[in-house]
Amino acid sequence: MNTLPTPPETPAPRSRWYVVRTKLRQEDTALRNLLNQGYEAWLPIHTAWGRKAGRWQVVRTPMFPRYAFARPGRAEQGIAPIRSTFGVLGLVRFGEQHATLAQSIVDELHVVEARLAQSVVAVEVPFQPGAEVCILSGPFAGLQGIVSRTADERVAVLLQLMGREQSIQFHYTALDSVR
């Protein structure tokens, strides 16, 4: 029986970043395994204030849930092994064409990622003046107001009480954003 030999895999160009689809909540696993195989891999992270276990804290989540970016780490490395990497569902494709990003777009995403992280670190509380908030605990629980100013971990909230506007200070963990 004569079978045609399969051609060796052509190395992928290093300048392109391939879009990798990961399994649900396994972005970190996929990233770690891609890096262990010698690929350059990157998972853009979104840094923001969020409530976790009932407390406000800085939360880091994938900027694009279920997606990461990878490219060969060596000139002779192909992209086929990416598909069978633990944590990866496959490479994103448009028909026969793999989805790729130019280095310039990846550079801009790095800038956005850094700005998000820096803006959260620069702010000590998750609320800014003018934000609508709801009080979660204490004698004012359930009332809504508007943040007038913040200082350290304290937030001054304007509340309508007995027909008058009053400014009352709360610890930021006693507040939640009104959506």
mmCIF file of C-alpha atoms in Angstrom:
data_model
loop_
_atom_site.group_PDB
_atom_site.id
_atom_site.type_symbol
_atom_site.label_atom_id
_atom_site.label_comp_id
_atom_site.label_asym_id
_atom_site.label_seq_id
_atom_site.Cartn_x
_atom_site.Cartn_y
_atom_site.Cartn_z
ATOM 1 C CA MET A 1 0.000 0.000 0.000
ATOM 2 C CA ASN A 2 1.485 3.318 -1.088
ATOM 3 C CA THR A 3 0.846 6.328 1.115
ATOM 4 C CA LEU A 4 2.040 9.787 0.408
ATOM 5 C CA PRO A 5 4.451 11.124 2.984
ATOM 6 C CA THR A 6 3.111 14.076 4.920
ATOM 7 C CA PRO A 7 5.150 17.207 4.426
ATOM 8 C CA PRO A 8 6.919 18.495 7.514
ATOM 9 C CA GLU A 9 5.117 21.309 9.269
ATOM 10 C CA THR A 10 6.203 24.692 8.003
ATOM 11 C CA PRO A 11 7.471 26.885 10.819
ATOM 12 C CA ALA A 12 5.116 29.736 11.635
ATOM 13 C CA PRO A 13 6.297 33.325 11.249
ATOM 14 C CA ARG A 14 7.396 34.787 14.592
ATOM 15 C CA SER A 15 6.033 38.271 13.884
ATOM 16 C CA ARG A 16 2.393 37.148 14.090
ATOM 17 C CA TRP A 17 0.504 36.504 17.304
ATOM 18 C CA TYR A 18 -2.097 33.758 17.015
ATOM 19 C CA VAL A 19 -5.421 33.982 18.863
ATOM 20 C CA VAL A 20 -5.808 30.974 21.154
ATOM 21 C CA ARG A 21 -9.209 29.908 22.492
ATOM 22 C CA THR A 22 -8.934 28.433 25.969
ATOM 23 C CA LYS A 23 -11.206 26.226 28.003
ATOM 24 C CA LEU A 24 -13.580 27.934 30.396
ATOM 25 C CA ARG A 25 -11.647 29.583 33.271
ATOM 26 C CA GLN A 26 -8.441 27.819 32.238
ATOM 27 C CA GLU A 27 -6.666 30.805 30.713
ATOM 28 C CA ASP A 28 -3.862 30.619 33.301
ATOM 29 C CA THR A 29 -3.433 26.864 32.757
ATOM 30 C CA ALA A 30 -3.236 27.308 28.989
ATOM 31 C CA LEU A 31 -0.773 30.195 29.354
ATOM 32 C CA ARG A 32 1.499 28.235 31.697
ATOM 33 C CA ASN A 33 1.510 25.175 29.420
ATOM 34 C CA LEU A 34 2.198 27.232 26.291
ATOM 35 C CA LEU A 35 5.137 28.914 28.024
ATOM 36 C CA ASN A 36 6.444 25.503 29.187
ATOM 37 C CA GLN A 37 6.468 24.352 25.541
ATOM 38 C CA GLY A 38 8.630 27.303 24.521
ATOM 39 C CA TYR A 39 5.955 29.506 22.971
ATOM 40 C CA GLU A 40 5.745 33.205 23.639
ATOM 41 C CA ALA A 41 2.305 33.521 25.194
ATOM 42 C CA TRP A 42 0.393 36.386 26.710
ATOM 43 C CA LEU A 43 -2.880 36.732 28.560
ATOM 44 C CA PRO A 44 -3.984 40.397 28.785
ATOM 45 C CA ILE A 45 -5.235 41.160 32.285
ATOM 46 C CA HIS A 46 -7.971 43.627 33.245
ATOM 47 C CA THR A 47 -7.351 45.154 36.667
ATOM 48 C CA ALA A 48 -10.251 46.890 38.425
ATOM 49 C CA TRP A 49 -11.975 47.299 41.750
ATOM 50 C CA GLY A 50 -14.554 44.590 42.396
ATOM 51 C CA ARG A 51 -16.452 42.921 45.192
ATOM 52 C CA LYS A 52 -15.150 39.501 46.106
ATOM 53 C CA ALA A 53 -16.475 37.583 49.103
ATOM 54 C CA GLY A 54 -18.445 40.692 50.101
ATOM 55 C CA ARG A 55 -15.391 42.961 50.224
ATOM 56 C CA TRP A 56 -13.984 45.539 47.831
ATOM 57 C CA GLN A 57 -10.592 44.618 46.478
ATOM 58 C CA VAL A 58 -8.478 44.892 43.373
ATOM 59 C CA VAL A 59 -9.535 42.074 41.055
ATOM 60 C CA ARG A 60 -7.454 40.828 38.120
ATOM 61 C CA THR A 61 -9.382 39.017 35.394
ATOM 62 C CA PRO A 62 -8.631 38.159 31.769
ATOM 63 C CA MET A 63 -9.273 41.141 29.498
ATOM 64 C CA PHE A 64 -10.702 38.735 26.920
ATOM 65 C CA PRO A 65 -12.170 35.764 28.826
ATOM 66 C CA ARG A 66 -11.333 32.414 27.153
ATOM 67 C CA TYR A 67 -8.740 33.960 24.821
ATOM 68 C CA ALA A 68 -4.967 34.339 24.939
ATOM 69 C CA PHE A 69 -2.269 35.091 22.378
ATOM 70 C CA ALA A 70 0.720 32.967 21.413
ATOM 71 C CA ARG A 71 3.490 32.780 18.846
ATOM 72 C CA PRO A 72 6.408 30.449 18.286
ATOM 73 C CA GLY A 73 9.364 31.086 20.563
ATOM 74 C CA ARG A 74 11.888 29.708 18.048
ATOM 75 C CA ALA A 75 12.119 30.114 14.294
ATOM 76 C CA GLU A 76 11.670 26.386 13.638
ATOM 77 C CA GLN A 77 8.690 25.961 16.003
ATOM 78 C CA GLY A 78 5.271 25.344 14.419
ATOM 79 C CA ILE A 79 1.815 26.159 15.742
ATOM 80 C CA ALA A 80 0.206 22.690 15.470
ATOM 81 C CA PRO A 81 1.092 21.640 19.074
ATOM 82 C CA ILE A 82 -0.870 24.603 20.427
ATOM 83 C CA ARG A 83 -4.139 22.799 19.620
ATOM 84 C CA SER A 84 -3.327 19.878 21.919
ATOM 85 C CA THR A 85 -1.988 21.969 24.794
ATOM 86 C CA PHE A 86 -3.744 21.329 28.111
ATOM 87 C CA GLY A 87 -6.206 24.177 28.747
ATOM 88 C CA VAL A 88 -6.494 25.100 25.047
ATOM 89 C CA LEU A 89 -9.539 24.423 22.858
ATOM 90 C CA GLY A 90 -7.780 25.455 19.669
ATOM 91 C CA LEU A 91 -6.661 28.311 17.494
ATOM 92 C CA VAL A 92 -9.259 30.807 16.295
ATOM 93 C CA ARG A 93 -9.808 30.512 12.551
ATOM 94 C CA PHE A 94 -11.733 32.309 9.851
ATOM 95 C CA GLY A 95 -12.319 29.530 7.359
ATOM 96 C CA GLU A 96 -8.862 28.183 6.534
ATOM 97 C CA GLN A 97 -7.093 31.302 7.852
ATOM 98 C CA HIS A 98 -5.806 31.499 11.441
ATOM 99 C CA ALA A 99 -6.741 34.674 13.312
ATOM 100 C CA THR A 100 -3.578 36.686 13.947
ATOM 101 C CA LEU A 101 -2.642 40.025 15.446
ATOM 102 C CA ALA A 102 0.134 42.324 14.350
ATOM 103 C CA GLN A 103 2.798 43.221 16.904
ATOM 104 C CA SER A 104 1.584 46.860 16.865
ATOM 105 C CA ILE A 105 -1.855 45.796 18.155
ATOM 106 C CA VAL A 106 -0.293 43.643 20.871
ATOM 107 C CA ASP A 107 1.883 46.619 21.876
ATOM 108 C CA GLU A 108 -1.231 48.816 22.183
ATOM 109 C CA LEU A 109 -2.985 46.176 24.273
ATOM 110 C CA HIS A 110 0.054 46.114 26.588
ATOM 111 C CA VAL A 111 -0.343 49.898 27.028
ATOM 112 C CA VAL A 112 -4.059 49.534 27.845
ATOM 113 C CA GLU A 113 -3.297 46.745 30.323
ATOM 114 C CA ALA A 114 -0.649 48.884 32.064
ATOM 115 C CA ARG A 115 -2.948 51.933 32.232
ATOM 116 C CA LEU A 116 -5.754 49.901 33.803
ATOM 117 C CA ALA A 117 -3.401 48.485 36.430
ATOM 118 C CA GLN A 118 -1.913 51.904 37.143
ATOM 119 C CA SER A 119 -5.308 53.621 37.466
ATOM 120 C CA VAL A 120 -6.460 51.105 40.087
ATOM 121 C CA VAL A 121 -3.258 51.408 42.109
ATOM 122 C CA ALA A 122 -3.520 55.224 42.044
ATOM 123 C CA VAL A 123 -6.996 55.119 43.607
ATOM 124 C CA GLU A 124 -7.308 54.028 47.226
ATOM 125 C CA VAL A 125 -11.073 53.429 47.129
ATOM 126 C CA PRO A 126 -13.284 52.053 44.351
ATOM 127 C CA PHE A 127 -15.555 55.120 44.210
ATOM 128 C CA GLN A 128 -15.116 58.500 42.574
ATOM 129 C CA PRO A 129 -17.024 61.732 43.294
ATOM 130 C CA GLY A 130 -20.355 61.751 41.482
ATOM 131 C CA ALA A 131 -20.816 57.962 41.609
ATOM 132 C CA GLU A 132 -24.174 56.632 42.812
ATOM 133 C CA VAL A 133 -23.832 54.219 45.713
ATOM 134 C CA CYS A 134 -26.018 52.096 47.957
ATOM 135 C CA ILE A 135 -25.253 51.699 51.664
ATOM 136 C CA LEU A 136 -24.939 48.001 52.556
ATOM 137 C CA SER A 137 -24.727 47.999 56.348
ATOM 138 C CA GLY A 138 -25.443 50.019 59.444
ATOM 139 C CA PRO A 139 -28.418 52.270 60.260
ATOM 140 C CA PHE A 140 -28.472 53.700 56.719
ATOM 141 C CA ALA A 141 -28.526 50.290 54.970
ATOM 142 C CA GLY A 142 -30.608 50.346 51.794
ATOM 143 C CA LEU A 143 -30.359 54.098 51.222
ATOM 144 C CA GLN A 144 -28.794 55.461 48.052
ATOM 145 C CA GLY A 145 -26.643 58.538 47.715
ATOM 146 C CA ILE A 146 -23.965 60.254 45.690
ATOM 147 C CA VAL A 147 -20.261 60.236 46.526
ATOM 148 C CA SER A 148 -19.059 63.770 47.235
ATOM 149 C CA ARG A 149 -15.423 63.038 48.136
ATOM 150 C CA THR A 150 -13.031 60.269 49.138
ATOM 151 C CA ALA A 151 -10.069 60.173 51.499
ATOM 152 C CA ASP A 152 -8.008 57.108 52.331
ATOM 153 C CA GLU A 153 -10.588 54.410 53.018
ATOM 154 C CA ARG A 154 -13.409 56.828 53.875
ATOM 155 C CA VAL A 155 -16.105 57.985 51.445
ATOM 156 C CA ALA A 156 -18.373 60.991 52.000
ATOM 157 C CA VAL A 157 -21.866 60.290 50.648
ATOM 158 C CA LEU A 158 -24.628 62.854 50.149
ATOM 159 C CA LEU A 159 -27.928 61.434 51.424
ATOM 160 C CA GLN A 160 -31.429 62.905 51.473
ATOM 161 C CA LEU A 161 -32.489 62.716 55.131
ATOM 162 C CA MET A 162 -35.607 64.413 56.494
ATOM 163 C CA GLY A 163 -35.871 66.659 53.447
ATOM 164 C CA ARG A 164 -32.274 67.871 53.666
ATOM 165 C CA GLU A 165 -29.076 66.805 51.998
ATOM 166 C CA GLN A 166 -26.571 65.457 54.520
ATOM 167 C CA SER A 167 -22.957 64.398 53.990
ATOM 168 C CA ILE A 168 -22.147 61.246 55.939
ATOM 169 C CA GLN A 169 -18.872 59.337 55.889
ATOM 170 C CA PHE A 170 -18.655 55.575 55.413
ATOM 171 C CA HIS A 171 -15.876 53.057 55.110
ATOM 172 C CA TYR A 172 -15.731 52.079 51.431
ATOM 173 C CA THR A 173 -16.512 48.421 52.246
ATOM 174 C CA ALA A 174 -19.984 49.482 53.479
ATOM 175 C CA LEU A 175 -20.912 50.742 49.982
ATOM 176 C CA ASP A 176 -21.766 49.245 46.629
ATOM 177 C CA SER A 177 -22.127 50.813 43.199
ATOM 178 C CA VAL A 178 -25.647 51.395 41.903
ATOM 179 C CA ARG A 179 -25.886 49.864 38.452
#
